[in-house]
Amino acid sequence: MSFCIKCGQKLDDDAKFCHSCGSATNSPENENLNQRKTTFAGEIHKCPNCGEVIPSFTAICPACGHEINSQNVSSSLKGFIDAINEYDNAIANDPEPPKTGWKVWSERKKILWVILNIFTAFIPLVIYLTFPLIKPFLFPKSVPVLSANEKRKAALIENYIFPNEREATIEAMMFTKSKMAFLASEKFNKKTLFWSNLWNTKAEQLNQRASIILKGDKIVESTYADITASKSKVDRSVKVRAIIGATIIVVFLAFVLINGSLFKGIGYIFDSSHSSVSGSYDDADYNSTYEWPNSGLSTYLPLPETEYGKIVMDNEDRFSIDLYKVTQEHFENYVKQCKAKGFTLHTTKTDSVFYSYNADKYSLDIIYDKDEQELSLFLDVPEKMAEFYWPSSTVAKQVPVPETLVGRIWSDTSDSFGVNIDNVNQSAFSAYVDACMKKGFTVDYAREDDFFKAFNKDGYELTIHLKVFNVMEIHVEIPSED
């Protein structure tokens, strides 16, 4: 059954013209209209290996196991990775962010802030300084102030849709893993949690998709486990910082409450530290007497005139005593007596100090406080030297090995290496400095007859000092973070 294309009236099967409008029924338009057609919508994806129809979100052919890849999608992912790397480079070169807080406050606001802290025992200041440690824990989803490049990077990460193919999914997971591992290993700052949350969200999306198209894939599972481990490390840092910040606040508040006021506490601290450094004790200590030892290191020294004092240390390596009620005349007389006992080498003498050595290399330090009428005395045995092997650590390898290996290593860590070399004359010292300069320690160097300090191109810092009794001190430190 057919109809007229002009007026729509029903036509007889053998009619050549419409009985209503007279139009011919055998026109090309009518023939095309009366012909059944099939219209295709969209595309049918088939496995290139076996021809099986592939459903959407399928990475592996269910019939033959062939992996389905898309060159266009891989290019898209590559563009995403390149864009992220470009943003990272741009962010690294961004200018310093604008200053905030105290640095930009007006003078009036600063004065009010100081007055507030004085009358509140500096509690607001402590909270102000420690709150950045606690804030990430209290507000983990907060967005920090971002630069223009950081905003573009964050928008790209949030809006980019990762592909469905197995190869691209794994590549995306590996890239996300590297970003999370970097954040977990770097020093924590106010933006670390923000970026880790952002990348972790993308990792969760990838893992959800992979659980559908790559169910049971070991590479995906292992990579996602590494990502979650990095996220857990960042979260632990947040918790530790929050605990530290909260502990500081609680301890400070308890300190203020116990001492009644901050100023009273500060006075107590000052008195305590003053006592430990200068020997200022309470009245009971100041009037206490001591008994001069008859053996040990004290036998190298003359007996002081004052009977008041306290022996601080008396062992095989050091003898130390704090003496009270000592006048300037007492100090001068005692120095003369020490010289008479043989302490006349490499001497330094002022109105308040006396440093010297005797022939056996025993070192004597005397410090006199005229205001307090107190004298602190330290006698140390000679440095113990012996043959040793030069370490193979990275820091020690930065400098050449000296010709003689008799001395004492006093520091050998991942951050620093220090050693004292015995029996080094001026000529040997100069030769070793020349060797160090040939090895690259020529950046910002300062050189004197008994001193040398320089950096190499990698930032390692070297200090060499020719000390008394021909002892050469070598100290190497790793590059600073600055």
Short mmCIF file of C-alpha atoms in Angstrom, two decimals:
data_model
loop_
_atom_site.label_atom_id
_atom_site.label_comp_id
_atom_site.label_asym_id
_atom_site.label_seq_id
_atom_site.Cartn_x
_atom_site.Cartn_y
_atom_site.Cartn_z
CA MET A 1 0.00 0.00 0.00
CA SER A 2 1.30 3.47 -0.95
CA PHE A 3 0.34 7.10 -0.58
CA CYS A 4 0.62 10.21 -2.77
CA ILE A 5 3.68 12.26 -1.97
CA LYS A 6 1.86 15.48 -2.86
CA CYS A 7 -1.42 15.29 -0.98
CA GLY A 8 -1.05 12.13 1.12
CA GLN A 9 -4.10 10.32 -0.26
CA LYS A 10 -4.14 6.54 -0.37
CA LEU A 11 -3.32 5.11 -3.84
CA ASP A 12 -4.50 1.96 -5.51
CA ASP A 13 -1.84 -0.64 -6.18
CA ASP A 14 -1.94 -0.19 -10.01
CA ALA A 15 -2.69 3.55 -10.06
CA LYS A 16 -0.35 5.67 -12.22
CA PHE A 17 -1.87 8.99 -11.09
CA CYS A 18 -3.39 10.22 -7.86
CA HIS A 19 -7.19 10.31 -8.20
CA SER A 20 -7.23 13.28 -5.79
CA CYS A 21 -4.56 15.70 -7.08
CA GLY A 22 -3.51 14.06 -10.37
CA SER A 23 0.18 13.73 -9.53
CA ALA A 24 2.11 10.90 -11.15
CA THR A 25 2.76 7.99 -8.81
CA ASN A 26 5.87 6.64 -10.55
CA SER A 27 8.20 9.65 -9.82
CA PRO A 28 11.69 8.98 -8.36
CA GLU A 29 10.72 10.65 -5.07
CA ASN A 30 7.77 8.27 -4.73
CA GLU A 31 9.91 5.25 -5.46
CA ASN A 32 12.46 6.25 -2.83
CA LEU A 33 9.70 6.97 -0.35
CA ASN A 34 8.04 3.60 -0.83
CA GLN A 35 11.31 1.74 -0.44
CA ARG A 36 12.25 0.28 3.01
CA LYS A 37 15.61 1.54 4.29
CA THR A 38 17.98 0.68 7.14
CA THR A 39 19.69 3.50 9.07
CA PHE A 40 22.76 2.88 11.29
CA ALA A 41 23.33 4.89 14.45
CA GLY A 42 26.77 4.93 16.13
CA GLU A 43 29.57 2.40 15.62
CA ILE A 44 30.02 -1.32 16.22
CA HIS A 45 33.43 -2.18 17.68
CA LYS A 46 34.88 -5.56 16.80
CA CYS A 47 37.98 -7.39 17.91
CA PRO A 48 40.69 -6.96 15.23
CA ASN A 49 41.90 -10.50 15.96
CA CYS A 50 38.72 -12.62 15.86
CA GLY A 51 35.94 -10.25 14.79
CA GLU A 52 33.93 -10.63 18.02
CA VAL A 53 31.72 -7.66 18.85
CA ILE A 54 33.33 -5.81 21.77
CA PRO A 55 31.02 -4.24 24.41
CA SER A 56 31.79 -0.80 25.77
CA PHE A 57 34.37 -0.46 28.60
CA THR A 58 36.14 -3.65 27.49
CA ALA A 59 39.93 -3.78 27.49
CA ILE A 60 40.40 -7.49 26.60
CA CYS A 61 38.36 -9.45 24.00
CA PRO A 62 36.18 -11.96 25.88
CA ALA A 63 36.44 -14.44 22.96
CA CYS A 64 40.16 -14.59 22.18
CA GLY A 65 41.82 -12.52 24.93
CA HIS A 66 43.27 -9.97 22.52
CA GLU A 67 44.13 -6.62 24.20
CA ILE A 68 42.22 -3.67 22.73
CA ASN A 69 44.34 -0.54 22.32
CA SER A 70 43.64 2.89 20.91
CA GLN A 71 46.41 5.09 19.52
CA ASN A 72 44.23 8.19 19.86
CA VAL A 73 43.58 7.56 23.54
CA SER A 74 47.31 6.96 24.23
CA SER A 75 48.06 10.29 22.59
CA SER A 76 45.47 11.93 24.81
CA LEU A 77 47.07 10.51 27.93
CA LYS A 78 50.51 11.55 26.74
CA GLY A 79 49.21 15.07 26.26
CA PHE A 80 47.82 15.05 29.80
CA ILE A 81 51.14 13.90 31.27
CA ASP A 82 53.09 16.47 29.24
CA ALA A 83 50.72 19.23 30.35
CA ILE A 84 51.11 18.26 34.03
CA ASN A 85 54.91 18.27 33.70
CA GLU A 86 54.80 21.67 32.00
CA TYR A 87 52.67 23.05 34.82
CA ASP A 88 55.09 21.62 37.41
CA ASN A 89 58.00 23.38 35.70
CA ALA A 90 56.03 26.62 35.54
CA ILE A 91 55.04 26.34 39.22
CA ALA A 92 58.69 25.79 40.19
CA ASN A 93 59.53 29.08 38.49
CA ASP A 94 56.56 30.99 39.89
CA PRO A 95 57.47 34.15 41.81
CA GLU A 96 57.33 34.07 45.59
CA PRO A 97 53.73 34.14 46.87
CA PRO A 98 52.58 37.40 48.40
CA LYS A 99 53.46 37.83 52.06
CA THR A 100 50.75 37.30 54.64
CA GLY A 101 50.30 37.56 58.39
CA TRP A 102 52.56 39.70 60.56
CA LYS A 103 54.68 40.90 57.62
CA VAL A 104 51.77 42.76 56.02
CA TRP A 105 50.03 43.98 59.17
CA SER A 106 49.74 47.69 59.78
CA GLU A 107 51.77 49.27 62.59
CA ARG A 108 48.61 49.82 64.62
CA LYS A 109 47.60 46.18 64.29
CA LYS A 110 51.08 45.02 65.29
CA ILE A 111 51.04 47.20 68.41
CA LEU A 112 47.61 45.90 69.42
CA TRP A 113 48.78 42.34 68.81
CA VAL A 114 51.82 42.83 71.07
CA ILE A 115 49.70 44.38 73.83
CA LEU A 116 47.19 41.53 73.58
CA ASN A 117 49.94 38.94 73.98
CA ILE A 118 51.50 40.74 76.92
CA PHE A 119 48.23 40.73 78.83
CA THR A 120 47.36 37.14 77.86
CA ALA A 121 50.77 35.54 78.59
CA PHE A 122 51.53 35.18 74.86
CA ILE A 123 48.92 32.47 74.46
CA PRO A 124 47.57 33.99 71.18
CA LEU A 125 51.10 34.02 69.77
CA VAL A 126 51.65 30.35 70.56
CA ILE A 127 48.32 29.44 68.95
CA TYR A 128 49.13 31.63 65.93
CA LEU A 129 52.47 29.87 65.42
CA THR A 130 51.22 26.33 65.99
CA PHE A 131 47.84 26.50 64.24
CA PRO A 132 49.40 25.83 60.79
CA LEU A 133 50.46 22.45 62.19
CA ILE A 134 46.93 21.61 63.30
CA LYS A 135 44.90 23.17 60.46
CA PRO A 136 45.42 20.36 57.88
CA PHE A 137 44.08 17.84 60.39
CA LEU A 138 41.04 19.96 61.32
CA PHE A 139 40.25 21.02 57.75
CA PRO A 140 41.65 18.31 55.44
CA LYS A 141 39.52 19.41 52.47
CA SER A 142 40.42 23.10 52.63
CA VAL A 143 41.94 24.64 49.51
CA PRO A 144 45.11 26.69 50.05
CA VAL A 145 45.91 29.86 48.17
CA LEU A 146 47.03 28.75 44.69
CA SER A 147 48.94 30.54 41.97
CA ALA A 148 47.49 30.83 38.45
CA ASN A 149 49.53 27.84 37.22
CA GLU A 150 48.51 25.77 40.23
CA LYS A 151 44.85 26.54 39.57
CA ARG A 152 45.20 25.43 35.94
CA LYS A 153 46.97 22.26 37.00
CA ALA A 154 44.29 21.45 39.59
CA ALA A 155 41.51 22.06 37.03
CA LEU A 156 43.22 19.75 34.52
CA ILE A 157 43.57 16.97 37.09
CA GLU A 158 39.93 17.30 38.23
CA ASN A 159 38.40 17.41 34.74
CA TYR A 160 40.56 15.02 32.73
CA ILE A 161 38.86 11.70 31.96
CA PHE A 162 41.29 8.82 31.79
CA PRO A 163 40.91 6.27 28.94
CA ASN A 164 39.46 2.75 29.31
CA GLU A 165 42.21 0.74 27.62
CA ARG A 166 44.39 -1.50 29.78
CA GLU A 167 47.72 -0.06 28.63
CA ALA A 168 46.58 3.54 29.10
CA THR A 169 44.96 2.73 32.46
CA ILE A 170 48.15 1.18 33.78
CA GLU A 171 50.22 4.08 32.45
CA ALA A 172 47.87 6.54 34.15
CA MET A 173 48.08 4.58 37.41
CA MET A 174 51.89 4.55 37.26
CA PHE A 175 51.99 8.30 36.63
CA THR A 176 49.62 8.93 39.55
CA LYS A 177 51.76 6.64 41.71
CA SER A 178 54.89 8.70 40.92
CA LYS A 179 53.13 11.93 41.89
CA MET A 180 51.89 10.47 45.17
CA ALA A 181 55.32 9.02 45.99
CA PHE A 182 56.91 12.43 45.38
CA LEU A 183 54.42 14.15 47.69
CA ALA A 184 54.97 11.54 50.39
CA SER A 185 58.76 11.90 50.25
CA GLU A 186 58.97 15.69 50.11
CA LYS A 187 59.01 18.02 53.10
CA PHE A 188 55.42 18.63 54.20
CA ASN A 189 53.98 22.07 53.46
CA LYS A 190 50.54 23.66 53.47
CA LYS A 191 49.81 22.44 49.91
CA THR A 192 50.98 18.83 50.27
CA LEU A 193 47.65 17.56 51.60
CA PHE A 194 45.70 19.39 48.89
CA TRP A 195 47.68 17.82 46.03
CA SER A 196 47.68 14.36 47.65
CA ASN A 197 43.88 14.51 48.04
CA LEU A 198 43.53 15.54 44.40
CA TRP A 199 45.74 12.77 43.03
CA ASN A 200 44.24 10.20 45.39
CA THR A 201 40.76 11.04 44.08
CA LYS A 202 41.94 10.40 40.51
CA ALA A 203 43.55 7.15 41.65
CA GLU A 204 40.24 6.02 43.17
CA GLN A 205 38.46 6.80 39.89
CA LEU A 206 41.06 4.83 37.95
CA ASN A 207 40.81 1.91 40.35
CA GLN A 208 37.01 1.82 40.09
CA ARG A 209 37.23 1.75 36.30
CA ALA A 210 40.01 -0.85 36.37
CA SER A 211 37.89 -3.07 38.62
CA ILE A 212 35.40 -3.28 35.73
CA ILE A 213 37.60 -3.52 32.66
CA LEU A 214 40.72 -5.07 34.25
CA LYS A 215 39.29 -7.14 37.06
CA GLY A 216 42.04 -9.02 38.91
CA ASP A 217 44.92 -7.32 37.08
CA LYS A 218 47.97 -7.70 39.38
CA ILE A 219 49.80 -4.65 38.04
CA VAL A 220 46.83 -2.40 38.70
CA GLU A 221 46.29 -3.82 42.18
CA SER A 222 49.97 -3.45 43.11
CA THR A 223 50.17 0.10 41.76
CA TYR A 224 47.01 1.17 43.57
CA ALA A 225 48.35 -0.35 46.80
CA ASP A 226 51.49 1.79 46.45
CA ILE A 227 49.33 4.88 45.88
CA THR A 228 47.27 4.24 49.01
CA ALA A 229 50.49 3.64 50.97
CA SER A 230 51.82 7.05 49.88
CA LYS A 231 48.50 8.66 50.82
CA SER A 232 48.66 7.00 54.24
CA LYS A 233 52.18 8.38 54.73
CA VAL A 234 50.95 11.90 53.98
CA ASP A 235 47.99 11.43 56.34
CA ARG A 236 50.35 10.23 59.08
CA SER A 237 52.43 13.36 58.62
CA VAL A 238 49.28 15.41 59.05
CA LYS A 239 48.44 13.59 62.28
CA VAL A 240 51.97 13.85 63.67
CA ARG A 241 52.13 17.58 62.94
CA ALA A 242 48.73 18.05 64.56
CA ILE A 243 49.84 16.12 67.66
CA ILE A 244 53.02 18.22 67.88
CA GLY A 245 51.06 21.45 67.54
CA ALA A 246 48.45 20.41 70.09
CA THR A 247 51.16 19.23 72.50
CA ILE A 248 52.97 22.57 72.26
CA ILE A 249 49.76 24.44 73.06
CA VAL A 250 48.84 22.15 75.98
CA VAL A 251 52.35 22.23 77.47
CA PHE A 252 52.55 25.99 77.14
CA LEU A 253 49.15 26.49 78.77
CA ALA A 254 50.12 24.15 81.59
CA PHE A 255 53.40 26.01 82.01
CA VAL A 256 51.60 29.35 82.28
CA LEU A 257 49.04 27.98 84.74
CA ILE A 258 51.64 26.32 86.96
CA ASN A 259 53.93 29.34 87.08
CA GLY A 260 51.11 31.83 87.50
CA SER A 261 52.34 34.01 84.65
CA LEU A 262 54.64 33.76 81.71
CA PHE A 263 57.05 36.33 83.07
CA LYS A 264 57.55 34.37 86.24
CA GLY A 265 58.29 31.28 84.14
CA ILE A 266 60.76 33.16 81.96
CA GLY A 267 62.54 34.43 85.05
CA TYR A 268 62.77 30.88 86.33
CA ILE A 269 64.22 29.64 83.04
CA PHE A 270 66.73 32.49 82.92
CA ASP A 271 67.84 31.83 86.48
CA SER A 272 68.19 28.10 85.77
CA SER A 273 70.15 28.59 82.54
CA HIS A 274 72.31 31.25 84.17
CA SER A 275 73.10 28.87 86.97
CA SER A 276 74.18 26.11 84.60
CA VAL A 277 76.38 28.35 82.45
CA SER A 278 77.99 30.86 84.78
CA GLY A 279 77.78 28.86 88.01
CA SER A 280 75.22 31.08 89.72
CA TYR A 281 73.60 28.93 92.39
CA ASP A 282 71.31 29.65 95.27
CA ASP A 283 72.65 30.82 98.63
CA ALA A 284 73.16 27.29 99.90
CA ASP A 285 75.41 26.38 96.95
CA TYR A 286 77.20 29.73 96.98
CA ASN A 287 78.23 29.21 100.58
CA SER A 288 79.09 25.53 100.21
CA THR A 289 82.68 24.34 100.45
CA TYR A 290 84.55 21.66 98.52
CA GLU A 291 87.37 19.20 99.19
CA TRP A 292 90.20 19.39 96.64
CA PRO A 293 91.01 15.88 95.31
CA ASN A 294 94.44 14.43 96.05
CA SER A 295 94.55 12.29 92.90
CA GLY A 296 93.50 12.42 89.28
CA LEU A 297 93.60 15.41 86.96
CA SER A 298 93.37 17.91 89.81
CA THR A 299 97.01 17.18 90.67
CA TYR A 300 98.05 19.10 87.52
CA LEU A 301 96.54 22.28 89.00
CA PRO A 302 97.35 24.55 91.96
CA LEU A 303 94.98 24.67 94.93
CA PRO A 304 92.63 27.70 94.64
CA GLU A 305 92.61 30.35 97.36
CA THR A 306 88.85 30.27 97.94
CA GLU A 307 87.31 27.46 99.93
CA TYR A 308 83.86 27.98 98.42
CA GLY A 309 82.82 26.04 95.36
CA LYS A 310 81.46 22.86 93.84
CA ILE A 311 83.19 20.12 91.84
CA VAL A 312 81.15 19.58 88.67
CA MET A 313 83.10 16.71 87.09
CA ASP A 314 86.09 14.58 88.06
CA ASN A 315 86.89 11.60 85.81
CA GLU A 316 89.76 10.31 83.69
CA ASP A 317 88.97 12.71 80.80
CA ARG A 318 87.98 15.97 82.51
CA PHE A 319 88.18 17.84 85.79
CA SER A 320 85.79 20.77 86.23
CA ILE A 321 84.99 22.97 89.24
CA ASP A 322 82.97 26.14 89.89
CA LEU A 323 84.55 28.44 92.48
CA TYR A 324 82.64 31.17 94.40
CA LYS A 325 83.66 34.44 96.08
CA VAL A 326 86.62 34.87 93.75
CA THR A 327 88.03 38.38 93.36
CA GLN A 328 89.90 39.75 90.38
CA GLU A 329 93.10 39.48 92.37
CA HIS A 330 92.36 35.82 93.13
CA PHE A 331 91.88 35.18 89.40
CA GLU A 332 95.16 36.86 88.44
CA ASN A 333 97.09 35.02 91.15
CA TYR A 334 95.63 31.67 90.14
CA VAL A 335 96.61 32.23 86.51
CA LYS A 336 100.21 32.90 87.62
CA GLN A 337 100.18 29.68 89.67
CA CYS A 338 98.87 27.71 86.64
CA LYS A 339 101.69 29.09 84.52
CA ALA A 340 104.12 28.01 87.20
CA LYS A 341 102.59 24.52 86.89
CA GLY A 342 103.55 24.45 83.20
CA PHE A 343 100.51 25.86 81.42
CA THR A 344 102.45 28.22 79.19
CA LEU A 345 101.87 26.93 75.63
CA HIS A 346 99.49 28.51 73.11
CA THR A 347 98.17 30.84 75.79
CA THR A 348 95.28 33.31 75.54
CA LYS A 349 94.82 35.73 78.45
CA THR A 350 92.31 38.54 79.15
CA ASP A 351 90.72 40.00 82.27
CA SER A 352 88.12 37.25 82.28
CA VAL A 353 89.59 34.19 80.50
CA PHE A 354 92.75 32.11 80.42
CA TYR A 355 93.30 29.35 77.84
CA SER A 356 96.52 27.36 77.75
CA TYR A 357 98.26 23.98 77.31
CA ASN A 358 101.14 22.29 79.09
CA ALA A 359 103.92 20.27 77.49
CA ASP A 360 101.88 17.08 77.79
CA LYS A 361 99.09 18.71 75.70
CA TYR A 362 96.66 18.98 78.61
CA SER A 363 94.26 21.89 77.90
CA LEU A 364 93.16 24.35 80.61
CA ASP A 365 90.21 26.76 80.30
CA ILE A 366 89.44 29.30 83.05
CA ILE A 367 86.44 31.64 82.78
CA TYR A 368 85.98 34.41 85.35
CA ASP A 369 82.76 36.36 86.01
CA LYS A 370 83.67 39.58 87.84
CA ASP A 371 80.08 40.59 88.55
CA GLU A 372 79.17 37.29 90.18
CA GLN A 373 82.70 36.68 91.56
CA GLU A 374 82.59 33.17 90.14
CA LEU A 375 85.26 31.20 88.33
CA SER A 376 84.71 28.10 86.17
CA LEU A 377 87.70 25.85 85.53
CA PHE A 378 88.03 23.01 82.96
CA LEU A 379 91.02 20.71 82.55
CA ASP A 380 90.93 18.15 79.68
CA VAL A 381 93.29 15.32 78.82
CA PRO A 382 95.08 15.32 75.45
CA GLU A 383 93.17 14.15 72.41
CA LYS A 384 93.64 10.41 71.90
CA MET A 385 95.18 9.73 68.47
CA ALA A 386 95.59 6.35 66.76
CA GLU A 387 95.87 4.80 63.30
CA PHE A 388 92.56 4.52 61.46
CA TYR A 389 91.07 3.63 58.08
CA TRP A 390 89.60 6.37 55.88
CA PRO A 391 85.82 5.84 55.65
CA SER A 392 84.10 4.98 52.35
CA SER A 393 81.06 7.17 53.00
CA THR A 394 79.86 9.61 50.36
CA VAL A 395 80.78 12.62 52.48
CA ALA A 396 84.31 11.36 53.25
CA LYS A 397 84.93 10.65 49.57
CA GLN A 398 84.49 14.33 48.73
CA VAL A 399 88.03 15.12 49.97
CA PRO A 400 91.40 13.45 49.26
CA VAL A 401 92.86 10.98 51.73
CA PRO A 402 95.74 12.55 53.75
CA GLU A 403 99.19 11.02 53.55
CA THR A 404 99.16 10.11 57.25
CA LEU A 405 96.22 8.32 58.86
CA VAL A 406 97.01 8.85 62.52
CA GLY A 407 94.33 10.80 64.34
CA ARG A 408 90.72 10.58 65.48
CA ILE A 409 87.44 10.55 63.56
CA TRP A 410 84.98 12.64 65.58
CA SER A 411 82.06 12.66 63.11
CA ASP A 412 81.04 10.17 60.41
CA THR A 413 77.36 10.44 59.52
CA SER A 414 75.28 10.85 56.37
CA ASP A 415 75.36 14.63 56.92
CA SER A 416 78.92 15.32 58.00
CA PHE A 417 82.45 13.95 58.26
CA GLY A 418 85.02 15.26 60.74
CA VAL A 419 88.53 14.07 61.54
CA ASN A 420 91.64 15.36 63.34
CA ILE A 421 94.97 14.35 61.75
CA ASP A 422 98.05 14.31 63.98
CA ASN A 423 101.56 15.57 63.19
CA VAL A 424 100.75 17.88 60.24
CA ASN A 425 103.22 20.72 59.72
CA GLN A 426 102.65 23.92 57.76
CA SER A 427 104.01 22.46 54.53
CA ALA A 428 101.82 19.35 54.77
CA PHE A 429 98.79 21.52 55.57
CA SER A 430 99.35 23.67 52.46
CA ALA A 431 99.86 20.58 50.29
CA TYR A 432 96.59 19.07 51.50
CA VAL A 433 94.72 22.32 50.84
CA ASP A 434 96.14 22.31 47.29
CA ALA A 435 94.90 18.73 46.83
CA CYS A 436 91.42 19.71 48.01
CA MET A 437 91.32 22.61 45.55
CA LYS A 438 92.35 20.28 42.73
CA LYS A 439 89.46 18.02 43.73
CA GLY A 440 87.03 20.89 43.15
CA PHE A 441 86.81 22.89 46.38
CA THR A 442 87.29 26.26 44.72
CA VAL A 443 83.87 27.90 45.09
CA ASP A 444 83.80 30.92 47.47
CA TYR A 445 87.04 29.79 49.08
CA ALA A 446 88.96 31.59 51.83
CA ARG A 447 92.57 30.59 52.45
CA GLU A 448 95.04 31.52 55.16
CA ASP A 449 98.21 29.96 56.53
CA ASP A 450 96.30 27.84 59.06
CA PHE A 451 92.75 27.94 57.73
CA PHE A 452 90.84 27.01 54.57
CA LYS A 453 87.11 27.07 53.78
CA ALA A 454 85.42 26.41 50.41
CA PHE A 455 82.55 24.72 48.56
CA ASN A 456 82.61 22.41 45.55
CA LYS A 457 80.20 22.60 42.60
CA ASP A 458 77.82 20.12 44.30
CA GLY A 459 77.48 22.36 47.36
CA TYR A 460 79.59 20.35 49.83
CA GLU A 461 81.24 22.62 52.43
CA LEU A 462 84.83 21.98 53.51
CA THR A 463 86.65 23.54 56.49
CA ILE A 464 90.31 22.77 57.30
CA HIS A 465 92.05 24.21 60.35
CA LEU A 466 95.63 23.73 61.50
CA LYS A 467 95.30 23.72 65.27
CA VAL A 468 97.82 23.66 68.09
CA PHE A 469 100.38 20.85 68.29
CA ASN A 470 100.22 20.36 64.50
CA VAL A 471 96.74 18.85 64.50
CA MET A 472 94.83 19.35 61.25
CA GLU A 473 91.05 19.40 61.64
CA ILE A 474 89.03 18.44 58.52
CA HIS A 475 85.28 18.92 58.44
CA VAL A 476 82.98 18.22 55.44
CA GLU A 477 79.23 18.91 55.42
CA ILE A 478 76.59 18.00 52.86
CA PRO A 479 74.89 20.76 50.82
CA SER A 480 72.36 22.73 52.82
CA GLU A 481 68.68 22.72 51.81
CA ASP A 482 68.86 26.43 51.05
#
